[in-house]
Short mmCIF file of C-alpha atoms in Angstrom, two decimals:
data_model
loop_
_atom_site.label_atom_id
_atom_site.label_comp_id
_atom_site.label_asym_id
_atom_site.label_seq_id
_atom_site.Cartn_x
_atom_site.Cartn_y
_atom_site.Cartn_z
CA UNK A 1 5.67 22.52 -13.66
CA UNK A 2 6.07 19.48 -11.47
CA UNK A 3 3.66 16.74 -10.54
CA UNK A 4 0.88 15.14 -12.52
CA UNK A 5 -2.03 17.54 -12.82
CA UNK A 6 -4.63 15.30 -14.45
CA UNK A 7 -6.67 12.34 -13.37
CA UNK A 8 -4.83 9.03 -13.64
CA UNK A 9 -5.86 5.58 -12.45
CA UNK A 10 -3.82 2.61 -11.33
CA UNK A 11 -3.55 0.05 -14.12
CA UNK A 12 -5.89 -2.79 -13.17
CA UNK A 13 -3.44 -5.45 -14.37
CA UNK A 14 -1.90 -6.60 -11.11
CA UNK A 15 0.92 -8.27 -13.04
CA UNK A 16 2.42 -4.81 -13.68
CA UNK A 17 2.61 -4.22 -9.93
CA UNK A 18 3.91 -7.58 -8.75
CA UNK A 19 6.59 -7.70 -11.44
CA UNK A 20 8.24 -4.85 -9.51
CA UNK A 21 7.96 -6.40 -6.03
CA UNK A 22 10.59 -8.78 -4.61
CA UNK A 23 9.97 -12.51 -4.23
CA UNK A 24 7.03 -12.79 -6.62
CA UNK A 25 6.50 -15.37 -9.35
CA UNK A 26 6.66 -12.58 -11.96
CA UNK A 27 10.12 -11.52 -10.72
CA UNK A 28 11.32 -15.13 -10.84
CA UNK A 29 10.01 -15.34 -14.41
CA UNK A 30 11.84 -12.12 -15.36
CA UNK A 31 15.06 -13.47 -13.85
CA UNK A 32 14.78 -16.65 -15.91
CA UNK A 33 13.84 -14.80 -19.11
CA UNK A 34 15.94 -11.63 -18.91
CA UNK A 35 18.51 -12.39 -16.22
CA UNK A 36 17.49 -9.40 -14.10
CA UNK A 37 14.51 -7.52 -12.67
CA UNK A 38 13.93 -3.99 -11.35
CA UNK A 39 12.08 -4.20 -8.02
CA UNK A 40 10.99 -1.81 -5.29
CA UNK A 41 12.14 -2.52 -1.73
CA UNK A 42 8.56 -3.48 -0.82
CA UNK A 43 4.92 -2.54 -1.52
CA UNK A 44 5.01 0.36 0.95
CA UNK A 45 7.98 1.89 -0.87
CA UNK A 46 6.17 1.46 -4.21
CA UNK A 47 3.16 3.34 -2.82
CA UNK A 48 5.30 6.12 -1.30
CA UNK A 49 7.26 6.56 -4.53
CA UNK A 50 4.03 6.67 -6.55
CA UNK A 51 2.55 9.40 -4.36
CA UNK A 52 5.77 11.44 -4.43
CA UNK A 53 5.92 11.29 -8.25
CA UNK A 54 2.25 12.25 -8.60
CA UNK A 55 2.87 15.25 -6.33
CA UNK A 56 6.35 16.34 -7.49
CA UNK A 57 7.54 14.28 -10.46
CA UNK A 58 8.95 15.84 -13.59
CA UNK A 59 7.86 14.81 -17.05
CA UNK A 60 10.70 13.00 -18.80
CA UNK A 61 11.55 12.48 -22.42
CA UNK A 62 10.36 14.27 -25.50
CA UNK A 63 6.71 13.97 -26.40
CA UNK A 64 6.20 12.17 -29.68
CA UNK A 65 2.84 11.72 -31.39
CA UNK A 66 3.69 8.05 -31.98
CA UNK A 67 4.52 7.43 -28.30
CA UNK A 68 1.51 6.03 -26.46
CA UNK A 69 2.89 6.87 -23.01
CA UNK A 70 3.75 9.80 -20.78
CA UNK A 71 6.49 9.34 -18.22
CA UNK A 72 7.07 11.22 -14.99
CA UNK A 73 9.94 10.60 -12.62
CA UNK A 74 11.78 11.65 -9.53
CA UNK A 75 15.15 10.95 -7.87
CA UNK A 76 15.13 9.88 -4.21
CA UNK A 77 17.91 10.39 -1.64
CA UNK A 78 17.70 6.78 -0.43
CA UNK A 79 17.44 3.61 -2.48
CA UNK A 80 13.83 2.83 -3.39
CA UNK A 81 14.64 -0.55 -4.88
CA UNK A 82 17.28 -2.53 -6.69
CA UNK A 83 18.14 -4.45 -9.79
CA UNK A 84 18.36 -8.10 -8.85
CA UNK A 85 20.30 -10.38 -11.18
CA UNK A 86 20.05 -14.10 -11.71
CA UNK A 87 23.41 -14.54 -9.93
CA UNK A 88 21.94 -12.85 -6.82
CA UNK A 89 23.86 -9.59 -7.16
CA UNK A 90 22.00 -6.33 -6.60
CA UNK A 91 22.36 -2.71 -7.66
CA UNK A 92 20.48 -0.03 -5.69
CA UNK A 93 17.99 2.19 -7.53
CA UNK A 94 17.26 5.82 -6.64
CA UNK A 95 14.92 6.86 -9.46
CA UNK A 96 11.22 6.13 -9.73
CA UNK A 97 9.07 6.51 -12.81
CA UNK A 98 5.35 6.47 -13.50
CA UNK A 99 4.40 5.34 -16.97
CA UNK A 100 0.93 6.55 -18.06
CA UNK A 101 -1.04 5.23 -21.04
CA UNK A 102 -2.10 8.45 -22.79
CA UNK A 103 -5.41 7.09 -24.09
CA UNK A 104 -6.72 5.70 -20.78
CA UNK A 105 -4.81 7.46 -18.00
CA UNK A 106 -3.83 4.08 -16.55
CA UNK A 107 -0.42 4.05 -14.89
CA UNK A 108 2.09 1.89 -13.10
CA UNK A 109 5.32 2.69 -11.25
CA UNK A 110 8.79 1.39 -12.10
CA UNK A 111 12.07 1.67 -10.18
CA UNK A 112 14.86 2.67 -12.59
CA UNK A 113 18.48 3.73 -12.73
CA UNK A 114 17.61 7.04 -14.42
CA UNK A 115 14.95 8.63 -16.62
CA UNK A 116 14.01 6.73 -19.75
CA UNK A 117 14.30 9.13 -22.61
CA UNK A 118 11.78 8.84 -25.40
CA UNK A 119 12.38 9.79 -29.02
#
């Protein structure tokens, strides 16, 4: 089965959204702290990717009782974002993921290189 077939709600913490958008203070902080950040091309791309994953995404990873999250993802034919590094270099990203808190149904989207495998 593909897509997310239950009610989910956007995580109200805006910091989870802006940390994946270019030219934000949160991205600058990630660059200083971690040396890189995964960002969407822009807010419109984030919203398009989110809707596509909700409609057609595949659940990734192995469910584990100790894992508090569900993850759904989808590959895209064109780059949806990029990894930006502190030196200014960039790597295009073609995979989007929605991470859902199991207990609350709150989610946020993340551009990635590939599916994150759990357990």
